[in-house]
Coordinates of C-alpha atoms and ligand atoms in Angstrom, one line a residue:
M30 CA 0.0 0.0 0.0
R31 CA 1.3 3.4 -0.9
T32 CA 1.8 5.9 2.0
V33 CA -0.5 8.4 0.3
D34 CA -3.3 5.8 0.4
L35 CA -2.8 5.3 4.1
I36 CA -2.9 9.0 4.7
R37 CA -6.1 9.2 2.6
R38 CA -7.7 6.4 4.6
K39 CA -7.0 8.0 7.9
R40 CA -8.1 11.4 6.5
D41 CA -11.4 9.9 5.6
G42 CA -12.0 8.3 9.0
G43 CA -10.8 4.8 8.3
S44 CA -8.4 2.8 10.5
L45 CA -4.9 1.5 9.9
T46 CA -3.7 -2.0 10.7
P47 CA -0.8 -2.7 13.1
A48 CA 1.4 -3.8 10.2
E49 CA 0.7 -0.5 8.3
I50 CA 1.5 1.6 11.4
Q51 CA 4.7 -0.4 11.9
E52 CA 5.7 0.3 8.3
L53 CA 4.9 4.0 8.6
V54 CA 7.1 4.3 11.8
Q55 CA 9.9 2.2 10.3
G56 CA 9.8 4.6 7.4
I57 CA 10.9 7.5 9.7
G58 CA 14.2 5.8 10.3
T59 CA 14.8 4.6 6.7
G60 CA 13.5 7.8 5.1
A61 CA 10.8 5.8 3.2
V62 CA 8.2 8.0 4.7
P63 CA 9.3 11.6 4.4
D64 CA 8.5 14.3 7.0
Y65 CA 5.9 15.9 4.7
Q66 CA 3.9 12.7 4.6
W67 CA 4.1 12.1 8.3
S68 CA 3.1 15.8 8.8
A69 CA -0.1 15.1 6.8
L70 CA -0.7 11.9 8.6
L71 CA -0.3 13.6 12.0
M72 CA -3.0 16.2 11.0
A73 CA -5.3 13.4 9.9
I74 CA -4.7 11.6 13.2
F75 CA -5.3 14.9 15.1
W76 CA -8.8 15.2 13.5
R77 CA -9.8 11.6 13.1
G78 CA -8.1 10.1 16.2
L79 CA -6.8 6.6 16.6
N80 CA -8.7 3.6 18.1
R81 CA -7.2 1.6 20.9
S82 CA -5.6 -1.0 18.6
E83 CA -4.0 1.7 16.4
T84 CA -2.7 3.6 19.5
A85 CA -1.2 0.5 20.9
A86 CA 0.4 -0.4 17.6
L87 CA 1.8 3.2 17.2
T88 CA 3.2 3.1 20.8
S89 CA 4.8 -0.3 20.3
A90 CA 6.3 0.7 16.9
M91 CA 7.8 3.9 18.4
M92 CA 9.1 2.1 21.4
H93 CA 10.9 -0.4 19.1
S94 CA 12.3 2.3 16.9
G95 CA 15.3 2.3 19.2
Q96 CA 16.9 0.5 22.1
V97 CA 14.7 -1.2 24.6
L98 CA 16.6 -1.5 27.9
N99 CA 16.7 -4.8 29.7
F100 CA 17.3 -5.0 33.4
S101 CA 16.1 -8.6 33.8
D102 CA 19.4 -9.6 35.3
I103 CA 18.7 -7.4 38.3
P104 CA 16.6 -9.4 40.6
G105 CA 13.6 -7.4 41.9
P106 CA 10.7 -5.4 40.5
K107 CA 11.6 -2.5 38.2
I108 CA 9.0 0.3 38.5
D109 CA 9.1 3.9 37.3
K110 CA 6.8 6.9 37.6
H111 CA 5.9 9.4 34.9
S112 CA 4.2 12.8 35.5
T113 CA 2.7 14.8 32.7
G114 CA 4.4 17.7 34.4
G115 CA 3.6 20.9 36.1
V116 CA 5.0 23.9 38.1
G117 CA 7.1 22.9 41.1
D118 CA 6.5 19.2 40.3
K119 CA 9.6 17.7 41.9
T120 CA 8.1 14.4 43.3
S121 CA 10.5 12.2 41.2
L122 CA 13.5 13.2 43.3
I123 CA 11.6 12.3 46.5
L124 CA 9.7 9.2 45.5
A125 CA 12.5 7.4 43.7
P126 CA 14.7 7.2 46.8
I127 CA 11.7 6.4 48.9
A128 CA 10.6 3.5 46.6
A129 CA 14.2 2.3 46.4
A130 CA 14.5 2.2 50.2
C131 CA 11.3 0.0 50.2
G132 CA 12.9 -2.5 47.8
V133 CA 11.8 -1.2 44.4
F134 CA 14.3 -0.8 41.6
V135 CA 13.7 2.6 39.9
P136 CA 15.4 3.1 36.5
M137 CA 14.3 6.6 36.0
V138 CA 14.8 8.2 32.5
S139 CA 13.7 11.8 32.7
G140 CA 13.4 14.8 30.4
R141 CA 14.1 18.5 30.5
G142 CA 11.6 21.3 31.2
L143 CA 10.0 23.3 28.4
G144 CA 7.8 26.4 28.7
H145 CA 6.2 26.9 32.1
T146 CA 7.0 23.4 33.4
G147 CA 10.2 22.2 34.9
G148 CA 12.2 19.0 34.2
T149 CA 13.9 16.5 36.5
L150 CA 17.2 16.6 34.6
D151 CA 17.5 20.4 35.0
K152 CA 17.0 20.1 38.8
L153 CA 19.6 17.4 39.0
E154 CA 22.1 19.5 37.0
S155 CA 22.1 21.9 40.0
I156 CA 24.3 19.3 41.7
S157 CA 27.8 19.9 40.5
G158 CA 29.4 16.9 38.8
F159 CA 26.2 14.9 38.6
K160 CA 26.3 12.8 35.4
L161 CA 23.0 12.4 33.6
R162 CA 24.4 10.3 30.7
L163 CA 25.6 6.9 31.7
P164 CA 26.5 4.0 29.4
V165 CA 23.9 1.2 29.9
P166 CA 26.4 -1.1 31.8
R167 CA 27.1 1.7 34.3
M168 CA 23.3 2.4 34.6
K169 CA 22.8 -1.2 35.6
E170 CA 25.6 -1.0 38.2
V171 CA 24.1 2.1 39.8
L172 CA 20.6 0.6 39.7
R173 CA 21.9 -2.5 41.3
E174 CA 23.9 -0.7 44.0
C175 CA 21.6 2.1 44.8
G176 CA 18.1 0.8 43.9
L177 CA 17.7 3.8 41.6
V178 CA 19.4 5.5 38.7
L179 CA 18.5 9.0 37.4
V180 CA 19.5 9.6 33.8
G181 CA 18.5 11.6 30.8
Q182 CA 17.0 10.2 27.6
T183 CA 19.6 9.1 25.1
N184 CA 19.3 9.4 21.3
D185 CA 18.7 5.6 21.2
I186 CA 15.5 5.6 23.2
A187 CA 12.4 5.8 21.0
P188 CA 14.1 7.9 18.3
A189 CA 10.8 8.0 16.3
D190 CA 9.3 10.0 19.0
R191 CA 11.9 12.7 18.7
T192 CA 11.1 13.1 15.0
L193 CA 7.4 12.9 15.4
Y194 CA 7.4 15.3 18.4
S195 CA 9.2 18.0 16.4
L196 CA 6.8 17.5 13.5
R197 CA 3.9 17.8 15.9
D198 CA 5.4 20.9 17.4
A199 CA 5.7 22.5 13.9
T200 CA 2.3 21.3 12.6
A201 CA 0.1 22.2 15.6
T202 CA -0.7 18.6 16.3
V203 CA 0.7 18.3 19.9
E204 CA -2.7 18.3 21.6
S205 CA -3.9 14.9 20.5
I206 CA -4.6 12.2 23.1
P207 CA -3.5 9.2 21.1
L208 CA -0.3 11.0 20.0
I209 CA 0.5 12.2 23.5
T210 CA -0.1 8.6 24.8
S211 CA 2.2 7.0 22.3
S212 CA 4.8 9.7 22.8
I213 CA 4.9 9.3 26.6
L214 CA 4.6 5.5 26.7
S215 CA 7.0 4.7 23.9
K216 CA 9.8 6.3 26.0
K217 CA 8.7 4.9 29.3
L218 CA 8.2 1.3 28.1
A219 CA 11.6 1.4 26.5
E220 CA 13.1 1.6 30.0
G221 CA 12.4 -2.2 30.4
I222 CA 10.2 -1.7 33.4
D223 CA 7.8 -4.2 35.1
G224 CA 5.3 -1.5 36.0
L225 CA 4.5 2.2 35.7
V226 CA 2.8 4.7 38.0
L227 CA 1.4 7.7 36.2
D228 CA 0.6 11.1 37.6
V229 CA -1.6 12.9 35.1
K230 CA -2.1 16.5 36.1
T231 CA -5.0 18.8 35.5
G232 CA -5.5 22.5 36.2
D233 CA -4.0 25.8 35.3
G234 CA -0.3 24.7 35.5
A235 CA -0.8 21.3 33.8
F236 CA 0.0 20.3 30.2
L237 CA -3.7 19.6 29.7
P238 CA -5.5 22.2 31.9
R239 CA -9.1 20.9 31.4
L240 CA -10.2 18.1 33.7
E241 CA -12.1 16.2 30.9
D242 CA -8.9 16.2 28.6
A243 CA -6.7 15.1 31.5
R244 CA -9.1 12.3 32.5
E245 CA -9.3 11.1 28.9
L246 CA -5.5 11.1 28.7
A247 CA -5.3 9.2 32.0
Q248 CA -7.8 6.6 30.8
T249 CA -6.1 6.2 27.4
I250 CA -2.6 5.8 28.8
T251 CA -3.7 3.4 31.4
E252 CA -5.5 1.2 28.9
I253 CA -2.7 1.2 26.3
C254 CA 0.0 0.5 28.9
R255 CA -2.0 -2.5 30.2
E256 CA -2.7 -3.6 26.6
L257 CA 1.0 -3.7 25.9
G258 CA 1.5 -5.9 29.0
T259 CA 2.8 -3.5 31.6
P260 CA 0.9 -3.2 34.9
V261 CA 0.0 0.5 35.5
L262 CA -1.6 2.6 38.2
T263 CA -2.7 6.2 37.4
L264 CA -3.5 9.1 39.7
L265 CA -5.3 12.1 38.3
T266 CA -4.0 15.1 40.4
R267 CA -4.5 18.8 40.7
M268 CA -2.0 21.3 39.3
D269 CA -4.0 24.5 40.2
Q270 CA -1.1 25.9 42.2
P271 CA 2.6 25.0 42.2
L272 CA 3.4 21.8 44.1
G273 CA 5.4 22.6 47.2
N274 CA 6.8 26.1 47.7
A275 CA 9.9 26.2 45.5
V276 CA 9.9 26.8 41.7
G277 CA 13.3 26.9 40.0
N278 CA 15.9 24.2 39.7
A279 CA 18.3 24.5 42.7
L280 CA 15.5 25.8 44.9
E281 CA 13.5 22.7 44.1
L282 CA 16.4 20.4 44.6
A283 CA 16.9 22.0 48.1
E284 CA 13.2 21.4 48.8
C285 CA 13.5 17.7 47.8
V286 CA 16.4 17.3 50.3
E287 CA 14.3 19.0 53.0
C288 CA 11.5 16.5 52.3
L289 CA 13.9 13.6 52.4
R290 CA 15.2 14.9 55.8
G291 CA 11.6 14.6 57.1
G292 CA 10.5 18.2 56.6
G293 CA 9.1 20.0 53.5
P294 CA 5.8 21.3 52.4
P295 CA 2.8 19.0 53.3
D296 CA 1.3 18.9 49.8
L297 CA 4.6 17.9 48.2
V298 CA 5.3 15.3 50.9
A299 CA 1.8 13.8 50.7
L300 CA 1.8 13.4 46.9
S301 CA 5.4 12.0 46.8
V302 CA 4.5 9.4 49.5
E303 CA 1.3 8.5 47.8
L304 CA 3.1 7.9 44.4
A305 CA 5.9 6.0 46.1
A306 CA 3.4 3.8 47.9
E307 CA 1.7 3.0 44.6
M308 CA 5.1 2.0 43.2
V309 CA 5.6 -0.3 46.2
L310 CA 2.2 -1.8 45.8
L311 CA 2.6 -2.3 42.0
A312 CA 6.0 -4.0 42.8
K313 CA 4.0 -6.4 45.0
L314 CA 6.1 -5.5 48.0
A315 CA 3.1 -4.6 50.2
P316 CA -0.2 -6.4 50.7
S317 CA -2.2 -3.2 50.6
L318 CA -2.0 0.5 49.8
D319 CA -2.1 1.3 53.5
D320 CA 0.9 -1.0 54.2
A321 CA 2.7 0.5 51.2
R322 CA 2.1 4.0 52.6
F323 CA 3.4 2.9 56.0
Q324 CA 6.6 1.6 54.4
A325 CA 7.0 4.8 52.4
L326 CA 6.6 7.0 55.4
R327 CA 9.0 4.9 57.4
A328 CA 11.6 5.3 54.7
L329 CA 11.3 9.0 55.2
D330 CA 11.3 8.9 59.0
D331 CA 14.2 6.5 59.4
G332 CA 16.5 8.4 56.9
S333 CA 16.8 5.4 54.5
A334 CA 15.3 7.3 51.6
L335 CA 17.8 10.2 52.2
E336 CA 20.6 7.6 52.4
R337 CA 19.5 6.2 49.0
F338 CA 19.6 9.7 47.5
R339 CA 23.0 10.3 48.9
R340 CA 24.2 7.0 47.4
V341 CA 22.9 7.7 43.9
V342 CA 24.3 11.3 43.9
E343 CA 27.7 9.8 44.8
A344 CA 27.5 6.9 42.3
Q345 CA 26.6 9.4 39.5
G346 CA 29.6 11.7 40.4
G347 CA 27.6 14.5 42.1
D348 CA 28.8 16.6 45.1
V349 CA 27.2 14.9 48.1
G350 CA 28.1 17.9 50.2
V351 CA 25.0 19.7 48.9
I352 CA 22.8 17.1 50.6
D353 CA 24.3 18.0 54.0
D354 CA 24.4 21.7 53.2
T355 CA 22.0 22.9 50.5
S356 CA 23.4 26.4 50.7
K357 CA 26.2 24.9 48.5
L358 CA 23.8 24.7 45.6
P359 CA 23.8 27.5 43.0
S360 CA 22.3 30.6 44.7
A361 CA 21.0 33.7 43.1
P362 CA 22.5 37.1 44.3
V363 CA 19.2 39.1 44.2
R364 CA 16.1 38.5 46.4
V365 CA 12.9 40.5 46.0
E366 CA 9.8 40.1 48.2
I367 CA 6.3 40.2 46.7
Q368 CA 3.9 41.6 49.3
A369 CA 0.2 41.4 49.7
T370 CA -1.5 44.7 48.9
H371 CA -4.6 43.9 51.0
S372 CA -5.7 41.5 53.6
G373 CA -7.8 38.3 53.2
Y374 CA -7.4 34.8 52.1
V375 CA -5.4 33.4 49.1
T376 CA -8.0 31.9 46.7
Q377 CA -5.8 31.4 43.7
V378 CA -2.1 30.9 43.0
A379 CA -1.9 30.8 39.2
A380 CA 0.6 28.0 38.6
R381 CA 1.1 28.6 34.9
E382 CA 1.8 32.3 35.4
I383 CA 4.3 31.5 38.1
G384 CA 6.0 29.0 35.8
L385 CA 6.2 31.5 33.0
V386 CA 7.6 34.2 35.4
C387 CA 10.3 31.6 36.4
M388 CA 11.0 30.8 32.8
M389 CA 11.5 34.6 32.1
L390 CA 13.8 34.8 35.1
G391 CA 16.0 32.1 33.4
A392 CA 14.8 29.0 35.3
G393 CA 13.1 27.5 32.2
R394 CA 13.4 27.2 28.5
E395 CA 11.4 29.2 26.0
R396 CA 12.9 26.9 23.3
V397 CA 14.5 23.5 23.5
D398 CA 18.0 25.0 23.1
S399 CA 17.6 27.9 25.6
I400 CA 20.4 28.0 28.3
I401 CA 19.0 28.0 31.8
D402 CA 20.2 29.5 35.1
H403 CA 19.9 26.9 37.9
S404 CA 20.0 29.4 40.7
V405 CA 16.9 31.5 39.9
G406 CA 13.2 31.0 40.7
V407 CA 10.5 31.8 43.2
I408 CA 9.8 30.6 46.8
L409 CA 6.1 30.8 47.7
Q410 CA 5.4 32.0 51.2
R411 CA 1.6 31.7 50.9
K412 CA -0.6 29.0 49.2
L413 CA -4.2 28.4 48.5
G414 CA -6.4 28.9 51.6
D415 CA -3.8 30.8 53.7
S416 CA -4.8 34.1 55.4
V417 CA -2.7 37.2 54.7
T418 CA -2.6 40.7 56.0
T419 CA -1.4 43.8 54.0
G420 CA 2.4 43.8 53.6
D421 CA 2.8 40.0 54.3
S422 CA 5.2 38.3 52.0
L423 CA 3.5 36.2 49.3
A424 CA 6.7 35.1 47.5
T425 CA 10.4 35.7 47.2
V426 CA 12.0 36.1 43.8
H427 CA 15.5 34.7 43.5
A428 CA 17.0 36.5 40.5
S429 CA 20.4 36.8 38.9
R430 CA 20.3 40.6 38.5
A431 CA 18.4 43.6 40.0
L432 CA 14.7 43.6 39.2
E433 CA 13.8 47.2 39.9
A434 CA 13.6 47.8 36.2
N435 CA 11.5 44.8 35.7
E436 CA 8.3 45.9 37.4
P437 CA 6.1 44.1 34.8
L438 CA 7.6 40.8 35.8
L439 CA 7.0 41.5 39.5
S440 CA 3.5 42.7 38.8
R441 CA 2.7 39.5 37.0
L442 CA 3.9 37.5 39.9
R443 CA 1.8 39.7 42.3
A444 CA -1.2 39.2 40.1
A445 CA -0.7 35.5 40.2
F446 CA -2.1 35.6 43.8
T447 CA -5.8 36.3 44.2
I448 CA -6.7 37.5 47.7
E449 CA -10.4 37.6 48.6
A450 CA -12.4 38.2 51.8
K451 CA -13.9 34.7 51.9
P452 CA -11.7 31.8 52.9
V453 CA -11.4 28.7 50.6
D454 CA -10.4 25.2 51.6
P455 CA -7.3 24.0 49.8
P456 CA -8.5 21.4 47.3
H457 CA -7.7 17.7 47.7
L458 CA -4.7 17.0 45.5
I459 CA -5.7 13.5 44.2
I460 CA -8.9 13.6 42.1
E461 CA -9.1 10.0 41.0
R462 CA -7.2 6.8 41.2
M463 CA -7.4 4.5 38.1
G464 CA -6.2 1.0 38.9
Ligands
URA4 N1 5.2 14.7 26.9 C1 5.7 13.8 25.9 O1 6.7 13.2 26.2 N2 5.0 13.8 24.8 C2 3.9 14.5 24.5 O2 3.4 14.3 23.4 C3 3.4 15.3 25.5 C4 4.1 15.4 26.7

């Protein structure tokens, strides 16, 4: 069948067979299907969608377009977590050491931040010397020794996704549930994991802000993952305000260490513990979610999760001194307080806007090749539901240069906080659990 006929069939609402999809994906690597034909196909998929069998076939073909890691020689369950991302979402660096301390092996392959959302790799790069690229044999050694390994994606993992993602970016076809599903799962399933915990976020700071879109994505990813033979557990969670108090790479890393030391903001600790507990349960290392939660909390209390983090930082060449003294992390020279202009209760903390302000400060990337400043960001002093009086600090900006001339940026940050007379209850973070 000619590619143009497959594009026409999809354009007209028909479906493609797994073999046809496989050939189309293989054609990316061989050049048999040029970018202009894939671009047309992506637009046809955007409008017509893909059924479950097509989505599973696309995911599998993309996953097998590159290397699929195999950790079967490490005895024990290999489980990872994926989040669709948000502002201040730093749970990976807390839950991976917790899960490892509970006996799970966590081969975590993470990405970088783009736009208003941050990325785990950027946070880890705040630790001087930390190596994010390890050859597979060394990855295995670190995973075996530490119970976790924290690396970046290599060019060999799901290369078809890289091509398709850049075509989607250029053809306005990113916001398609089957295309997002295959993109996320092709990379995660190439990690050679036995199970996956998903955190699909919804709300102002999320990749898909509308609840119905996020729920559809959560359901689709859960079904496709299961169809491809990998056990999965999905939480649908709120991203209406930043998670925790810190936004910005080194600031977030310091907050993770604080959590691993037994402190930290309650929302961040609660979600990290919940996701880690789901990993422990999926790994069949606990008879119930309650028991898994108990194990996760104990790993925080007895310092074993912190110890795992220390081990992995050392094994990957990072300066472990920053764990004992987070003031050794990159630190911005300028601090500016944002104060409340009137009294009341915080009823909104606009996550996306705060993420964008941090990006403009230099903490995030406007484009994939932007250079970032690990030291800058924002620390929130008030969150949803808190009471404030005039003059109270709402947030502190950490900047690399004086901001007096940048009143628009400070005003945007101030406007990200809505203060009203009537109190609101902070919303429950977890909206739904899909087992
Ligand atoms: N994250 C991905 O990896 N792919 C998408 O398509 C969207 C979010």
